Coordinates of C-alpha atoms in Angstrom, one line a residue:
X1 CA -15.8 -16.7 -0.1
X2 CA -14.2 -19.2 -2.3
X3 CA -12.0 -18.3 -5.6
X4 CA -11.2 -20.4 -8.7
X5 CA -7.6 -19.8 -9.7
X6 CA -6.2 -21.2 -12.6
X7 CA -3.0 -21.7 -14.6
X8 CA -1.9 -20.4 -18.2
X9 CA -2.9 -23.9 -19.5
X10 CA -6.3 -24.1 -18.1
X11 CA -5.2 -26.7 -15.2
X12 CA -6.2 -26.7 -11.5
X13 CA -3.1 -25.6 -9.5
X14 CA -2.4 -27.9 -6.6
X15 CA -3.7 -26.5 -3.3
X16 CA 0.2 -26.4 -1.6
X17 CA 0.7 -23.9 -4.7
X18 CA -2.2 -21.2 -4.6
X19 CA -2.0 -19.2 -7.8
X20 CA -3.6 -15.5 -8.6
X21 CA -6.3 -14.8 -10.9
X22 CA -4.9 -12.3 -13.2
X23 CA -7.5 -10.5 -12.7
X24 CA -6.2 -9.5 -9.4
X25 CA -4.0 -7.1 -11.0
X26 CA -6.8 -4.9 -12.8
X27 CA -8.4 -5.1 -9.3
X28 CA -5.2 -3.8 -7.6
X29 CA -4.7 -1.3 -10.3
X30 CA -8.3 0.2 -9.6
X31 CA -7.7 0.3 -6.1
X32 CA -4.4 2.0 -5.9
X33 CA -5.8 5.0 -8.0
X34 CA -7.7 6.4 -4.7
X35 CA -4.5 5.1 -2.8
X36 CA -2.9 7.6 -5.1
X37 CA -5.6 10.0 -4.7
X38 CA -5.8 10.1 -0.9
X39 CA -2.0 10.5 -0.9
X40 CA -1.7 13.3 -2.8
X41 CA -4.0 15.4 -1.3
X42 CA -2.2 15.5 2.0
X43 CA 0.3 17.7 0.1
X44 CA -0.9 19.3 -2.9
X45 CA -2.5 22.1 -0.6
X46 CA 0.7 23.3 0.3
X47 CA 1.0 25.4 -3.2
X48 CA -2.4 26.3 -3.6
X49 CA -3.0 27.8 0.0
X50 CA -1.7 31.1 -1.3
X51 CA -4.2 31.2 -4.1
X52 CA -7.4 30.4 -2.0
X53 CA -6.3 32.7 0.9
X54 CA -6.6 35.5 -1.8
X55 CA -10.1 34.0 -3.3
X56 CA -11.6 32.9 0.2
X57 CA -9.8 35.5 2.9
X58 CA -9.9 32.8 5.8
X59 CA -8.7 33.5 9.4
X60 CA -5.7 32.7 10.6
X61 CA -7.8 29.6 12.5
X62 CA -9.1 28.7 9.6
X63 CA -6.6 28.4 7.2
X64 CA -4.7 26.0 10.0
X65 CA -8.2 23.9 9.9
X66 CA -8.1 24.1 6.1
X67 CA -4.7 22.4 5.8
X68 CA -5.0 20.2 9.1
X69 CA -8.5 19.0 9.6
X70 CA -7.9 16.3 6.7
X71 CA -5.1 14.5 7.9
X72 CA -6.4 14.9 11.3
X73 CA -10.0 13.0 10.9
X74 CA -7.7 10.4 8.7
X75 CA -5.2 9.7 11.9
X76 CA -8.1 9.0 14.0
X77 CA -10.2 7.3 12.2
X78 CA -8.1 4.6 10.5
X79 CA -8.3 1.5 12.8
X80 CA -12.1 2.2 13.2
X81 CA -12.4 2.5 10.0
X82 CA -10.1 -0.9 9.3
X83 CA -12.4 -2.8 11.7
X84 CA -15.3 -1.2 10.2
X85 CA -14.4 -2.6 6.6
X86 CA -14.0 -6.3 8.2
X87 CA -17.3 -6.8 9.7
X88 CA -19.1 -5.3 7.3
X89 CA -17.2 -5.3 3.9
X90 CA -14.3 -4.4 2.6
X91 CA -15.6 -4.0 -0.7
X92 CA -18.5 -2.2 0.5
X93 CA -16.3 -0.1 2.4
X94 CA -14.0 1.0 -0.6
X95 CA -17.0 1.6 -2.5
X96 CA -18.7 3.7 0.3
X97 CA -15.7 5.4 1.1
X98 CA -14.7 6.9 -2.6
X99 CA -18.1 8.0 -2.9
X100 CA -17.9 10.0 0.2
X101 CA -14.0 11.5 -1.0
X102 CA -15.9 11.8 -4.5
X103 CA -18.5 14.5 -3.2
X104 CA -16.4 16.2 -1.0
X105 CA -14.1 16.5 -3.5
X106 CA -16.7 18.3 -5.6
X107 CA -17.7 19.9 -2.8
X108 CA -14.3 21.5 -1.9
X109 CA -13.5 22.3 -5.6
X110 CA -16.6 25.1 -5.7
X111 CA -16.3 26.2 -1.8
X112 CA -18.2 29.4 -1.8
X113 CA -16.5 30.2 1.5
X114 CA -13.4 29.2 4.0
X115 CA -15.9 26.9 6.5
X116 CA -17.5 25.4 3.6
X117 CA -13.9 24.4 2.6
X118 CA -13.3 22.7 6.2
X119 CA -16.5 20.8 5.9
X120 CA -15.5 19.1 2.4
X121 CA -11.9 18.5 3.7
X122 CA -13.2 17.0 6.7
X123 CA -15.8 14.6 4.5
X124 CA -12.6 13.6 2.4
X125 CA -10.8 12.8 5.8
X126 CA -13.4 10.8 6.0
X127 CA -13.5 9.4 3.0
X128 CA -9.6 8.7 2.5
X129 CA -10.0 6.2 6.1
X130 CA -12.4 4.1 4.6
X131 CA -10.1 3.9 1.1
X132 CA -6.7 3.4 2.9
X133 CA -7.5 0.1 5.2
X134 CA -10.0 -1.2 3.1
X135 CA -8.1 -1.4 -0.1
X136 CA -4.4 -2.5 1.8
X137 CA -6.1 -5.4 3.7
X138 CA -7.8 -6.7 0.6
X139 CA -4.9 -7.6 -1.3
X140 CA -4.9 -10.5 1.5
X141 CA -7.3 -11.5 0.1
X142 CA -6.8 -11.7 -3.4
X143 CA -3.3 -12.3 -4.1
X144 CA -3.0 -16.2 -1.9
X145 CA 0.6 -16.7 -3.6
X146 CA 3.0 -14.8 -0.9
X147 CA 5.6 -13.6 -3.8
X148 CA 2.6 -12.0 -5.8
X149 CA 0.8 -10.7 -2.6
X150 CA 4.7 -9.0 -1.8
X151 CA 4.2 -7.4 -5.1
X152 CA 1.3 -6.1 -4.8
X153 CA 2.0 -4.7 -1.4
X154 CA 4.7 -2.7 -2.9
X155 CA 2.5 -1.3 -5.6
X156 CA 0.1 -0.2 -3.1
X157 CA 3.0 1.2 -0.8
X158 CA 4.2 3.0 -3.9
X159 CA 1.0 4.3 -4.9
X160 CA 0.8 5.6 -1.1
X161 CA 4.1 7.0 -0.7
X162 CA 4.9 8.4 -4.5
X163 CA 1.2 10.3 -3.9
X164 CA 2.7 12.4 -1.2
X165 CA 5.6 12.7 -2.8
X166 CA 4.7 13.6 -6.3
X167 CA 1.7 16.1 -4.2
X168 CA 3.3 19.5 -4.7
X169 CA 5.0 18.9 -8.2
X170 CA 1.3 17.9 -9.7
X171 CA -0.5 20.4 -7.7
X172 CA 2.1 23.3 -9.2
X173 CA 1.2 21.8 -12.7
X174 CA -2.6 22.2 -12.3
X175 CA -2.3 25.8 -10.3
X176 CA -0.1 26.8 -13.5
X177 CA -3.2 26.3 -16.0
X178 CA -5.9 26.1 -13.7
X179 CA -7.7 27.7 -10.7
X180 CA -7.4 26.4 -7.2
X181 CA -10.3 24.1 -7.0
X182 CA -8.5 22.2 -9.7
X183 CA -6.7 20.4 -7.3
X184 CA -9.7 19.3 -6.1
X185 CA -11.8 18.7 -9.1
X186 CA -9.4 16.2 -11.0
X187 CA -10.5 13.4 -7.9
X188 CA -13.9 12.6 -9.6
X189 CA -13.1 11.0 -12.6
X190 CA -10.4 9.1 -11.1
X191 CA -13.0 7.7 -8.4
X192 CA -15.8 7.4 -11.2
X193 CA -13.4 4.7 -12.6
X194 CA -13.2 2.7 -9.1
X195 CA -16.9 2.9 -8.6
X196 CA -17.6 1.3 -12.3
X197 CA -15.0 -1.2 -12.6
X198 CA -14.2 -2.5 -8.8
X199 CA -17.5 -4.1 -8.3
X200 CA -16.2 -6.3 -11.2
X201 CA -12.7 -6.7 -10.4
X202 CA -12.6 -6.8 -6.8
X203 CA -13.8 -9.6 -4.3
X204 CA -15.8 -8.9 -1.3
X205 CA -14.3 -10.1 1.9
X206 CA -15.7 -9.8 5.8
X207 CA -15.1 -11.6 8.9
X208 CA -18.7 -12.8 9.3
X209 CA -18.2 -12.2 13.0
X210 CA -21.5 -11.5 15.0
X211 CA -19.5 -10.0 17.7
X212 CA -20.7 -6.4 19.3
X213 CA -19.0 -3.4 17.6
X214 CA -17.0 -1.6 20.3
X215 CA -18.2 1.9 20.1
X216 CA -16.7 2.9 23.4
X217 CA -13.3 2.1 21.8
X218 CA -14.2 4.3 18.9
X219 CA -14.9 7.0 21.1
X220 CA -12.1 6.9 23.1
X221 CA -9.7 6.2 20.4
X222 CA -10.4 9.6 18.2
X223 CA -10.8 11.1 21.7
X224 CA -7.4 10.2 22.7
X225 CA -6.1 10.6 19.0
X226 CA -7.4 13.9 17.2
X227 CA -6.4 16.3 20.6
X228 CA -3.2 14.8 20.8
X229 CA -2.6 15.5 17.2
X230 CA -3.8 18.6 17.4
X231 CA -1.9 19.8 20.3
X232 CA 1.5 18.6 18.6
X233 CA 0.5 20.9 15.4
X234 CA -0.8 23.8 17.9
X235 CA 2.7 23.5 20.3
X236 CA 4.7 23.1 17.1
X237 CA 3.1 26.7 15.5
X238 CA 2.1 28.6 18.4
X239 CA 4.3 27.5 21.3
X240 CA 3.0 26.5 24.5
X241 CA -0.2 27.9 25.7
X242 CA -3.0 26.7 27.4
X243 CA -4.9 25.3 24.7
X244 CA -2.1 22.7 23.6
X245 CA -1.3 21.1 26.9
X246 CA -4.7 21.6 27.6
X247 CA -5.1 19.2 24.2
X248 CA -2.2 17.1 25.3
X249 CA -3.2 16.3 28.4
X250 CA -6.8 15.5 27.2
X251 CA -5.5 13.2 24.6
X252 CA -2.9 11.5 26.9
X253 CA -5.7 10.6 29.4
X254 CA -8.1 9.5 26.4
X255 CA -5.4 7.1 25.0
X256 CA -4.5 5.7 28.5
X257 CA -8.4 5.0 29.3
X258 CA -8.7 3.6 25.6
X259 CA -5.2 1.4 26.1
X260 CA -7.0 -0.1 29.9
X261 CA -10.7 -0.4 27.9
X262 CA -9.4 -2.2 25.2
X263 CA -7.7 -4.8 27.4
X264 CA -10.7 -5.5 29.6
X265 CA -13.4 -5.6 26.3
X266 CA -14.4 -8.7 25.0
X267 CA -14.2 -7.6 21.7
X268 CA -11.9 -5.1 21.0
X269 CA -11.5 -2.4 18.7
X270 CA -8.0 -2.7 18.4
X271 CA -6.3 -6.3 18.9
X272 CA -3.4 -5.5 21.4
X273 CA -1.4 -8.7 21.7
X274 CA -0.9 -8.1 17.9
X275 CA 2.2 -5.9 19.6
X276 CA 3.4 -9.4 21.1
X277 CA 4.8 -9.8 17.8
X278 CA 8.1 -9.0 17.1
X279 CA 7.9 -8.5 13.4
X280 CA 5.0 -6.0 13.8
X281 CA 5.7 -4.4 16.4
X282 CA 9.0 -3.8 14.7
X283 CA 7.1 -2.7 11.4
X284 CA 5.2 0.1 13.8
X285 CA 8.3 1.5 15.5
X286 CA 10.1 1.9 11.7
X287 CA 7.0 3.5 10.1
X288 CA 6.5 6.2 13.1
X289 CA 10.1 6.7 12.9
X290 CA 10.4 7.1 9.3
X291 CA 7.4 9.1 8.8
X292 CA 9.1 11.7 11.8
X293 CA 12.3 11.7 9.7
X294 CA 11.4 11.8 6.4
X295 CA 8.1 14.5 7.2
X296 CA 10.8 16.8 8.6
X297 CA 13.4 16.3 5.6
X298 CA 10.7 17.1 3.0
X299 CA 9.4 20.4 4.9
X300 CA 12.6 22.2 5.6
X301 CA 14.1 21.4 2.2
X302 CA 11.4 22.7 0.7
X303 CA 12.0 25.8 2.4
X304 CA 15.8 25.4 1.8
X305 CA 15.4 24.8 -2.0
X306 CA 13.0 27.9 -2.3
X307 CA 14.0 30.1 0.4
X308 CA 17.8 30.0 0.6
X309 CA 18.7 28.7 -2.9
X310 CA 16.1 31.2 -4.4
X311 CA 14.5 28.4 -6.9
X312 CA 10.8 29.0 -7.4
X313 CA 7.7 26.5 -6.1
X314 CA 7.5 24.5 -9.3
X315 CA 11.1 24.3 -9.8
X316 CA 11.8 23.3 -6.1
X317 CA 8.6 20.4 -6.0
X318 CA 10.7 19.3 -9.2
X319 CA 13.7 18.8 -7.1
X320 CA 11.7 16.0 -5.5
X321 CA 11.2 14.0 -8.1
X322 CA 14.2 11.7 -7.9
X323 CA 13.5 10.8 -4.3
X324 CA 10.1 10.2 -5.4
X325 CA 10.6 7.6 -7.7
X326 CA 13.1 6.4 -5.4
X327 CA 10.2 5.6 -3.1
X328 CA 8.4 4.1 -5.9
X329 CA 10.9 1.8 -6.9
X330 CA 12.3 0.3 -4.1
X331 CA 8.8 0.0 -2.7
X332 CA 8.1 -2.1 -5.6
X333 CA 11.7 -4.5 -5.2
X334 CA 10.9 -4.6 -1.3
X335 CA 9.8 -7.8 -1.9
X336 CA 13.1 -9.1 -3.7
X337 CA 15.5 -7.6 -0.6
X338 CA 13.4 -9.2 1.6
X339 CA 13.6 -12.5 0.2
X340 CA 17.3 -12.0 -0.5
X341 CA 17.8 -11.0 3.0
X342 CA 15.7 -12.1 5.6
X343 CA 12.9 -9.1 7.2
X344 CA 15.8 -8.4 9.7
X345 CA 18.2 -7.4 8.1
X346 CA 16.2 -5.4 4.9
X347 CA 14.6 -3.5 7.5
X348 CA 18.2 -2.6 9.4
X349 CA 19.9 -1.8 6.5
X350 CA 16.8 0.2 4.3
X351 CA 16.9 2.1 7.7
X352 CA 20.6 2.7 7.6
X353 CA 20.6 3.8 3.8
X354 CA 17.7 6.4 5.1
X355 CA 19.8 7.3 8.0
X356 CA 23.2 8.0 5.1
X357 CA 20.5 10.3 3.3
X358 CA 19.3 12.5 6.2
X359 CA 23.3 12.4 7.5
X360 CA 23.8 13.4 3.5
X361 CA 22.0 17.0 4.3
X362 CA 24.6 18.0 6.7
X363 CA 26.7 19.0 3.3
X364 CA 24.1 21.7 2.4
X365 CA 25.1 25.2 2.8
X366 CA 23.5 28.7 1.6
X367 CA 25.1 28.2 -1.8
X368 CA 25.5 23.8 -2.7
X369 CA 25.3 22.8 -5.8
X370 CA 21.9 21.0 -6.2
X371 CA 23.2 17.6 -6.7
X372 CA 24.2 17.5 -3.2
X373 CA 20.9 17.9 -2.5
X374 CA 19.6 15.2 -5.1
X375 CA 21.8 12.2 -4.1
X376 CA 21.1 12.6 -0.4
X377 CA 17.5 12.7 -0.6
X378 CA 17.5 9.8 -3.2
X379 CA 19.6 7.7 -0.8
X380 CA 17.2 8.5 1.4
X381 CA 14.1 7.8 -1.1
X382 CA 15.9 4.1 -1.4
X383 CA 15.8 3.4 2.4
X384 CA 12.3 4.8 2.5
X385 CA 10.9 2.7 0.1
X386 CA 12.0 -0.8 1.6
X387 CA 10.9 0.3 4.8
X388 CA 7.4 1.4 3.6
X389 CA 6.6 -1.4 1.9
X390 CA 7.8 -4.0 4.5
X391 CA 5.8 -2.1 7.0
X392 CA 2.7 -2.8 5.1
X393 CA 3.4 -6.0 4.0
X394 CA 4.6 -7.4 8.0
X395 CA 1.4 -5.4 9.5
X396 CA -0.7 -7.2 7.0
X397 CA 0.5 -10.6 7.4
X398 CA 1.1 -10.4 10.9
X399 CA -2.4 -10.5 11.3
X400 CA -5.3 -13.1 11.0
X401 CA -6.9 -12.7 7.6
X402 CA -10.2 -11.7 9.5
X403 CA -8.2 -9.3 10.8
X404 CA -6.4 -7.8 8.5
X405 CA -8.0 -4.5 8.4
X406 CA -7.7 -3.7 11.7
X407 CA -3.7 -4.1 11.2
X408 CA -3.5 -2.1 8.2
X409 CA -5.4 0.5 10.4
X410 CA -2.7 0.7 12.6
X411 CA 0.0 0.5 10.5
X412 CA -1.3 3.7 8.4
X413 CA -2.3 5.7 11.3
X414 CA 1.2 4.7 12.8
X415 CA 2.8 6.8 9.3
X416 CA -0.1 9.5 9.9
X417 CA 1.0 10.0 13.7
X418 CA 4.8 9.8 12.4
X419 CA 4.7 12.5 9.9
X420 CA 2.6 15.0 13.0
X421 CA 5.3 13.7 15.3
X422 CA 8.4 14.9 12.5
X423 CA 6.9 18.1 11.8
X424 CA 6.6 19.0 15.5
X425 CA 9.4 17.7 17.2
X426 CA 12.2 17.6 14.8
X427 CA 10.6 20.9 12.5
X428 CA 10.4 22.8 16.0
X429 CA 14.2 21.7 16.6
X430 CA 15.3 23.4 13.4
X431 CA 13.3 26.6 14.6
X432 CA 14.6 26.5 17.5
X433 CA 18.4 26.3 16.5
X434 CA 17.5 29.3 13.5
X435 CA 16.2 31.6 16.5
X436 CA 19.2 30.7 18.6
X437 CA 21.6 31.8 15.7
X438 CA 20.1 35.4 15.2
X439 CA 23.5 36.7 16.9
X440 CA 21.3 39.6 18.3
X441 CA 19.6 40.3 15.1
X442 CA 15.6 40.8 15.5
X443 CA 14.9 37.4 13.3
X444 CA 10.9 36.8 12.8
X445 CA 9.3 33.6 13.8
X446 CA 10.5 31.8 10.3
X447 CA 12.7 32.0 7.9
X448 CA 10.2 33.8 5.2
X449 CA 9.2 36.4 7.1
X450 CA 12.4 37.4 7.8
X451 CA 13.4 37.9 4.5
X452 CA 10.7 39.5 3.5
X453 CA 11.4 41.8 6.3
X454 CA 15.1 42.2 5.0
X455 CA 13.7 43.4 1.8
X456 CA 11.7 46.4 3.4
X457 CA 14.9 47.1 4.8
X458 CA 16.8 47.5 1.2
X459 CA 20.8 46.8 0.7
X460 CA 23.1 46.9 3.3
X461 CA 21.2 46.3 6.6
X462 CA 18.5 44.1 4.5
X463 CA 21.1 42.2 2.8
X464 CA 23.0 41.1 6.4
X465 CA 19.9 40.1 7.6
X466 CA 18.9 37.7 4.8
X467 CA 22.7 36.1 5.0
X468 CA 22.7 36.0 8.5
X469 CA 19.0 34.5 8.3
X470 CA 20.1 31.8 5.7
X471 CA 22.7 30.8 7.4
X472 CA 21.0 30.2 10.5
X473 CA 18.5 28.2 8.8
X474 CA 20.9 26.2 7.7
X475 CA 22.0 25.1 10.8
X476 CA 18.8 24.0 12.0
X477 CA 18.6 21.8 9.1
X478 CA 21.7 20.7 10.0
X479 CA 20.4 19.7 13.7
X480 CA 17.2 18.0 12.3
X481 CA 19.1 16.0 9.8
X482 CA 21.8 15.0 12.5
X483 CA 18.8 13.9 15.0
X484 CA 16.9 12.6 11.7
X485 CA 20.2 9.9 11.2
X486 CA 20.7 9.5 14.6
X487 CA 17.2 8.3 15.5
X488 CA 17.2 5.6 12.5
X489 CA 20.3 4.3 13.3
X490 CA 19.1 3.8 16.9
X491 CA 15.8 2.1 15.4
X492 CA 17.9 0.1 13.3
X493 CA 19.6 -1.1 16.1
X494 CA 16.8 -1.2 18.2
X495 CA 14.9 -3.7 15.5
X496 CA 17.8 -5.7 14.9
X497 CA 17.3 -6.9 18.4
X498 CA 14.0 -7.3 18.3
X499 CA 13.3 -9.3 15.5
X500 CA 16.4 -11.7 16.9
X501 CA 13.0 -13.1 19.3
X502 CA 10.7 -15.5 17.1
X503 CA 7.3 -15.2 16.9

């Protein structure tokens, strides 16, 4: 694929100087819309769960399939679907991809029934891995000038993590007008736009490779991948039992015969001695670990802000605005701190400020002033930010061009795996510590249904159990932001060692 680039004036830049066609921007400005998209939906079911329980009456089992089986089939099929996208098309890919998400999108917007609900959120699963890889490891391709491809990295990684962010606040706007399947329904025209206009702004890009496609990898990989998720979800929610470690141990064993395949195949799926590189394999450890931190810190203050400060869903998902378009921001002036201070140290000290933000939490009580709560999570928001977007711009360049996609795929399922990881380990730390502190009160298994429990009760009894409740809550936050700080510092340090070897 060859590209004319030109100057304002019309003149041929010299080759040592490659220059972006300004029409790269449209292009990245259509493809960070289903970025956006895909982002979003991870979290804007959390508000309207309540709603389609009501409408649809699902099981237990499947209400835990309705919120899980997207972001499951999205962790395991990322790097598949990143290698997919570079033999074939990236373009094609994208295009493919949003059609898919588009459908299902329609599809889950008009579910008649709880399974036919799964089914479309398993199709967008699908969907959202071709999107993700396909559109991150294009900008590769058309932004050649590194400052301009930095950039555009950041927009992307703002796109990716302002969607998650900004989930729950636009999900409670659309629930407050609309039905439930609005949530759903407001994908289409959004994707209609990327399916008119990319074909036009957008280059096509593969790897021309006539190498066989390792389908045992694929195999292997979402055999290893989607049990192990699952079991860390299943553990985390219903403790241990046979079918987690059962799970576990099936996706342990998968993921160990898929790590020895993979070094032994002549073409592999995923490109292993990309980890020989300090830079990315730094880039992976700081997106797992700030996915595990900041996926606990959004769920238990969410519960905090509602649940022990009494503030309702919309005005709680509006409390997370500022650390939102913290994210944005310094995703977008990642680019700047890196060049001002070298990967090394952005990435040490964006995971220090994210460390001050979680260690910031420890000053919440059962009645803080809410701007205690604001200025620690926007600290945070900064730290997250940088990271974010240095994770996808390392993983990406890291890589050979033909094999960008495939690093992008791991970089994305490496924050998919992080935010499972969070929400298990660290979320089932803070239960742990708020069933610890009953002091021989009969607490339930979470914080909300023991206050609604305290209700039935009335004053006096109910009352000491909600305090008591609260303030054990509290303390688990406490714990998980203490081992939220804790671990980044230790990555920081871990990182600043690492990237002290050259490449």
């Amino acid at each position: 694929m060859s590209t004319i680039h030109q100057t304002a004036g019309g003149a041929a830049p010299r080759a040592s100087e490659p220059r972006t066609d300004p029409r790269a921007w449209l292009g990245l400005a259509i493809m960070s819309l289903p970025v956006l998209l895909v982002a979003m939906d991870f979290s804007v079911l959390y508000l309207a769960i309540p709603t389609i329980t009501d409408e649809l009456a699902p099981t237990a089992s499947e209400q835990l399939w309705i919120v899980d089986i997207y972001g499951f089939l999205i962790a395991g099929l990322l790097i598949t679907m990143g290698n997919v996208g570079d033999r074939f098309g990236r373009r094609m890919v994208l295009l493919s991809g949003a059609t898919v998400f588009g459908i299902a999108s329609l599809l889950a917007a008009f579910a008649p029934s709880a399974m036919v609900l799964i089914l479309a959120r398993a199709l967008m699963g699908i969907g959202g891995a071709t999107l993700m890889p396909a559109s991150l490891s294009l900008i590769s391709n058309m932004f050649p000038d590194l400052k301009a491809r930095a950039l555009a990295i950041g927009v992307w990684t703002a796109c990716f993590a302002g969607g998650s962010a900004v989930g729950p606040v636009f999900g409670g706007i659309l629930l407050h007008h609309f039905w439930w399947g609005s949530v759903f329904l407001i994908n289409v025209p959004i994707l209609l736009l990327l399916l008119v206009f990319a074909p036009k702004l957008v280059p096509e890009y593969k790897s021309g490779t006539t190498d066989p496609f390792d389908f045992l990898g694929v195999v292997l990989s979402l055999l290893g991948i989607l049990p192990l998720v699952y079991a860390i979800k299943h553990l985390a929610s219903d403790g241990v039992d046979a079918i987690g470690i059962g799970s576990g141990v099936l996706g342990i064993v998968a993921l160990t015969l898929f790590i020895t395949q993979q070094r032994r195949a002549k073409h592999p799926l995923l490109q292993l001695n990309l980890f020989s590189y300090p830079a990315f394999t730094s880039a992976i450890m700081a997106a797992l670990g700030c996915m595990m931190t900041l996926g606990a810190l959004s769920y238990l203050t969410g519960i905090y802000l509602q649940s022990v400060l009494g503030r309702d869903v919309l005005a709680a998902a509006l409390a997370g605005i500022p650390m939102a378009v913290a994210v944005a921001v310094f995703s977008l002036g990642a680019s700047r701190v890196n060049a001002l201070l070298g990967t090394r140290a952005a990435f040490v000290t964006a995971l220090l400020a994210a460390a001050v933000g979680n260690a910031g939490l420890l000053f919440l009580g059962t009645d803080t002033p809410i701007w205690i709560y604001l200025v620690s999570t926007t600290i945070a928001g900064i730290g997250y930010g940088i990271v974010f977007s240095l994770v996808s711009e390392v993983a990406v360049s890291s890589a050979p061009p033909e094999r960008a996609g495939a690093a992008s795929g791991i970089s994305e399922t490496s924050f998919e795996l992080g935010t499972s990881l969070g929400l298990a380990l660290i979320g089932s730390l803070a239960t742990l510590v708020f069933r610890a502190n009953s002091d021989g009160r009969d607490f339930s298994d979470t914080l909300g249904e023991t206050l609604h429990r305290a209700g039935e009760l009335g004053s006096g009894p109910g009352t000491d159990l909600a305090t008591a409740a609260r303030s054990a809550f509290v303390d688990g936050l406490h714990v998980a932001a203490t081992s939220g700080a804790v671990l980044l510092v230790v990555l920081a340090a871990v990182i600043s060692v690492v990237l002290r070897r050259r490449t």
